[in-house]
CSV table of C-alpha atoms in Angstrom, one decimal:
chain,number,residue,atom,x,y,z
A,1,MET,CA,38.0,-15.4,0.9
A,2,ALA,CA,35.0,-17.5,3.1
A,3,GLU,CA,31.4,-16.6,2.0
A,4,GLN,CA,29.5,-14.2,4.7
A,5,ILE,CA,26.1,-16.1,5.5
A,6,TYR,CA,23.8,-14.3,8.0
A,7,LYS,CA,21.0,-16.7,9.8
A,8,ALA,CA,18.1,-14.7,10.3
A,9,ALA,CA,15.6,-15.5,13.6
A,10,THR,CA,12.4,-16.1,13.2
A,11,VAL,CA,9.9,-13.4,15.5
A,12,SER,CA,6.6,-13.1,15.6
A,13,GLY,CA,5.9,-9.5,15.0
A,14,GLY,CA,7.7,-6.1,15.4
A,15,GLU,CA,7.5,-6.3,19.0
A,16,GLU,CA,9.2,-9.5,19.5
A,17,PHE,CA,11.7,-8.4,16.7
A,18,ASP,CA,12.9,-5.3,19.4
A,19,ARG,CA,12.6,-7.2,22.0
A,20,ALA,CA,15.0,-9.9,20.6
A,21,GLN,CA,18.4,-10.5,20.9
A,22,LEU,CA,19.7,-10.6,17.3
A,23,THR,CA,23.2,-11.6,16.0
A,24,TRP,CA,24.5,-9.0,14.2
A,25,ALA,CA,26.3,-8.1,10.4
A,26,PRO,CA,28.9,-5.7,10.7
A,27,ILE,CA,29.2,-3.8,8.0
A,28,SER,CA,32.3,-2.9,8.0
A,29,GLU,CA,34.2,-4.2,4.5
A,30,ASN,CA,36.4,-1.3,3.3
A,31,PRO,CA,36.9,-2.9,-1.1
A,32,TRP,CA,37.8,0.8,-1.7
A,33,ASN,CA,39.8,1.8,0.8
A,34,PHE,CA,38.2,5.2,2.0
A,35,SER,CA,39.7,5.6,5.2
A,36,TYR,CA,36.6,6.9,7.2
A,37,THR,CA,35.4,4.0,8.2
A,38,PRO,CA,32.3,4.9,11.0
A,39,THR,CA,30.8,1.8,12.4
A,40,ALA,CA,28.1,0.1,11.4
A,41,ARG,CA,26.2,-3.3,11.2
A,42,ALA,CA,23.2,-5.1,10.6
A,43,GLN,CA,19.7,-7.4,12.0
A,44,LEU,CA,17.5,-9.4,9.7
A,45,ALA,CA,14.4,-11.5,10.9
A,46,VAL,CA,11.6,-13.8,8.8
A,47,ASP,CA,7.9,-13.6,10.8
A,48,PHE,CA,6.6,-15.8,8.9
A,49,GLU,CA,2.8,-15.3,10.7
A,50,ALA,CA,3.3,-11.1,9.1
A,51,GLY,CA,4.4,-12.2,6.0
A,52,GLY,CA,7.6,-11.0,5.9
A,53,PHE,CA,11.1,-9.7,6.9
A,54,TRP,CA,12.1,-6.9,9.9
A,55,VAL,CA,15.4,-5.1,8.9
A,56,ARG,CA,17.6,-3.4,11.7
A,57,LEU,CA,20.4,-1.1,10.1
A,58,GLN,CA,22.6,1.1,12.6
A,59,ALA,CA,25.2,3.0,12.4
A,60,GLU,CA,27.3,4.9,14.8
A,61,GLU,CA,29.5,8.3,13.7
A,62,ALA,CA,30.3,11.8,14.1
A,63,ARG,CA,27.7,13.9,13.8
A,64,SER,CA,29.6,16.0,12.2
A,65,ALA,CA,29.9,14.3,8.7
A,66,LEU,CA,26.1,13.2,8.2
A,67,SER,CA,25.3,14.2,5.8
A,68,LEU,CA,21.1,14.7,5.7
A,69,ALA,CA,18.9,17.3,1.7
A,70,GLU,CA,17.7,14.5,0.9
A,71,ARG,CA,13.5,14.8,1.7
A,72,GLU,CA,11.9,13.4,-1.2
A,73,LEU,CA,10.4,9.7,-2.0
A,74,ASN,CA,12.8,7.5,-4.1
A,75,GLY,CA,15.5,10.3,-4.3
A,76,ARG,CA,19.7,10.2,-4.1
A,77,VAL,CA,19.4,9.1,-0.7
A,78,TRP,CA,22.6,7.3,-1.4
A,79,GLU,CA,24.1,10.3,-1.6
A,80,ASP,CA,23.2,11.6,2.2
A,81,ALA,CA,24.2,9.1,5.4
A,82,CYS,CA,22.8,5.3,4.4
A,83,LEU,CA,22.5,2.5,4.9
A,84,GLU,CA,20.7,0.0,2.7
A,85,PHE,CA,19.8,-4.1,2.0
A,86,PHE,CA,20.3,-5.2,-1.1
A,87,VAL,CA,18.4,-8.8,-1.5
A,88,ASN,CA,17.8,-11.3,-4.0
A,89,PRO,CA,14.8,-13.6,-3.1
A,90,CYS,CA,15.5,-16.3,-5.8
A,91,PRO,CA,19.4,-17.0,-6.1
A,92,GLU,CA,18.8,-20.1,-7.8
A,93,GLU,CA,16.8,-18.1,-10.5
A,94,GLY,CA,20.3,-15.6,-11.3
A,95,LEU,CA,21.3,-12.5,-10.0
A,96,GLY,CA,18.6,-10.0,-9.7
A,97,TYR,CA,17.4,-7.9,-6.6
A,98,LEU,CA,16.1,-5.3,-4.8
A,99,ASN,CA,17.5,-2.5,-3.4
A,100,PHE,CA,15.9,-1.1,0.2
A,101,GLU,CA,18.2,2.3,1.0
A,102,ALA,CA,17.3,5.1,3.6
A,103,ASN,CA,19.4,8.0,4.6
A,104,ALA,CA,19.4,9.2,8.3
A,105,LEU,CA,16.1,10.8,8.2
A,106,GLY,CA,14.2,7.3,7.4
A,107,VAL,CA,13.8,8.3,3.2
A,108,MET,CA,13.4,5.8,1.3
A,109,LEU,CA,14.5,5.0,-1.8
A,110,LEU,CA,13.5,1.7,-3.5
A,111,GLY,CA,14.8,-0.3,-7.0
A,112,VAL,CA,13.9,-3.5,-8.8
A,113,HIS,CA,17.0,-5.3,-11.3
A,114,THR,CA,15.4,-8.1,-13.0
A,115,PRO,CA,15.7,-8.6,-17.0
A,116,ALA,CA,12.1,-6.4,-17.3
A,117,PHE,CA,13.3,-3.7,-15.0
A,118,ASP,CA,16.6,-2.3,-14.4
A,119,GLY,CA,16.6,0.0,-11.9
A,120,GLN,CA,13.2,1.0,-11.8
A,121,THR,CA,11.8,2.7,-8.8
A,122,THR,CA,9.0,1.3,-7.9
A,123,GLU,CA,5.2,2.7,-7.2
A,124,PHE,CA,3.8,1.8,-4.1
A,125,ASP,CA,2.7,3.3,-0.4
A,126,GLU,CA,6.0,3.8,1.9
A,127,SER,CA,3.4,2.8,4.6
A,128,ILE,CA,4.1,-0.6,4.5
A,129,PHE,CA,6.8,-0.6,5.3
A,130,GLN,CA,6.6,1.0,8.1
A,131,MET,CA,10.3,2.7,8.3
A,132,ARG,CA,10.6,4.1,12.0
A,133,ALA,CA,14.2,6.5,11.9
A,134,THR,CA,15.6,7.4,15.2
A,135,HIS,CA,19.0,8.8,16.7
A,136,GLU,CA,20.6,9.1,19.8
A,137,THR,CA,23.2,11.4,21.1
A,138,LEU,CA,25.8,10.1,22.4
A,139,PRO,CA,29.9,10.8,24.0
A,140,GLY,CA,32.2,13.4,22.0
A,141,GLY,CA,30.0,14.8,19.3
A,142,MET,CA,28.8,11.2,17.9
A,143,VAL,CA,25.7,9.5,17.2
A,144,ARG,CA,23.9,6.0,17.1
A,145,TRP,CA,21.0,6.3,14.2
A,146,THR,CA,19.0,3.3,13.3
A,147,LEU,CA,17.0,2.7,11.1
A,148,ARG,CA,14.2,-0.3,11.4
A,149,TYR,CA,11.3,-1.4,8.5
A,150,PHE,CA,9.4,-4.4,7.5
A,151,VAL,CA,9.4,-5.7,4.2
A,152,PRO,CA,6.4,-7.9,3.0
A,153,PHE,CA,6.4,-10.7,1.1
A,154,ALA,CA,4.1,-10.1,-0.9
A,155,TYR,CA,5.9,-6.6,-2.1
A,156,ILE,CA,8.6,-9.1,-3.2
A,157,LYS,CA,6.8,-11.7,-5.1
A,158,ARG,CA,5.4,-9.0,-6.6
A,159,TRP,CA,8.7,-8.6,-9.0
A,160,PHE,CA,9.7,-12.2,-8.3
A,161,PRO,CA,6.5,-14.0,-8.6
A,162,SER,CA,8.3,-17.8,-7.7
A,163,PHE,CA,9.8,-16.2,-4.4
A,164,ASP,CA,7.8,-19.5,-1.9
A,165,PRO,CA,10.0,-18.2,1.3
A,166,LYS,CA,10.0,-21.5,4.2
A,167,PRO,CA,12.2,-22.4,7.0
A,168,GLY,CA,15.8,-23.7,6.2
A,169,MET,CA,16.4,-21.9,3.2
A,170,LYS,CA,18.3,-19.5,1.0
A,171,ILE,CA,18.1,-16.5,-0.1
A,172,ALA,CA,21.1,-13.7,-0.9
A,173,GLY,CA,21.4,-9.8,0.0
A,174,ASN,CA,24.1,-7.3,1.7
A,175,PHE,CA,24.1,-4.7,3.7
A,176,TYR,CA,25.5,-1.5,3.0
A,177,LYS,CA,27.0,1.8,4.0
A,178,CYS,CA,27.9,4.7,2.3
A,179,GLY,CA,27.6,8.4,1.7
A,180,ASP,CA,28.4,9.9,-1.4
A,181,LEU,CA,28.4,14.0,-0.8
A,182,CYS,CA,29.5,13.5,2.6
A,183,PRO,CA,31.9,15.5,4.7
A,184,GLN,CA,33.6,12.1,4.4
A,185,GLU,CA,33.6,10.4,1.2
A,186,HIS,CA,32.8,6.7,2.2
A,187,TYR,CA,31.8,2.7,1.4
A,188,LEU,CA,31.3,0.0,3.7
A,189,ALA,CA,29.6,-4.1,3.0
A,190,TRP,CA,28.7,-6.7,4.9
A,191,SER,CA,29.9,-9.3,1.9
A,192,PRO,CA,33.0,-8.4,0.4
A,193,VAL,CA,33.0,-6.7,-2.8
A,194,SER,CA,35.4,-7.2,-6.2
A,195,TRP,CA,35.2,-4.1,-8.6
A,196,GLU,CA,37.9,-1.8,-9.3
A,197,GLU,CA,35.6,1.4,-8.2
A,198,PRO,CA,32.5,1.5,-5.7
A,199,SER,CA,29.5,-0.5,-6.6
A,200,PHE,CA,27.3,-1.8,-4.1
A,201,HIS,CA,25.1,-3.6,-7.7
A,202,ARG,CA,27.2,-6.3,-7.6
A,203,PRO,CA,24.6,-9.2,-7.1
A,204,GLU,CA,27.1,-11.6,-8.0
A,205,CYS,CA,29.2,-10.1,-4.9
A,206,PHE,CA,26.2,-11.3,-2.4
A,207,GLY,CA,26.8,-13.3,0.5
A,208,VAL,CA,23.8,-16.0,1.5
A,209,ILE,CA,20.7,-15.8,4.2
A,210,GLU,CA,19.6,-18.0,5.8
A,211,LEU,CA,15.9,-18.3,6.6
């Protein structure tokens, strides 16, 4: 299967990101063949001026299929209706990565996976991510929910000091949709995952993100 490649747009500020007509990355791979396959997609833009990534993740699904139990920062958001962004900013150095996960309420979980930190959630000022979660009611009992947030380069450099983003640079990552304890369990990905059982923590399966 051909390697997934996403070309990130360049924007200047969150308002430009919101206005821009950006390419969507479909979160539609169903590696473990679960029957429930909601529509999900992702956008990523790089803001060299502000120093960070703008991320937009969106899903459309039946309101009755949503689980929204987790309210605590760094809680078990993957058990709810959840959208996720995993990124390896320095793939030439190995398979280390950061994971950004949030449920439909915008409650976040962050993890670090490097030789020094194995999945530990991190201490941070939540406000730096500028999380915004919105819900739009659709016909037939459906809902479109969207997460929009900012990932500062400074936060990434805390764990990957050599990260030096430049136009044309290639990093690695994946986008996911899941809901472990939703009424209909599901696991979807942008870049295909080759593993026997559901697991998003497979950096060897990340696609390419070009800045």
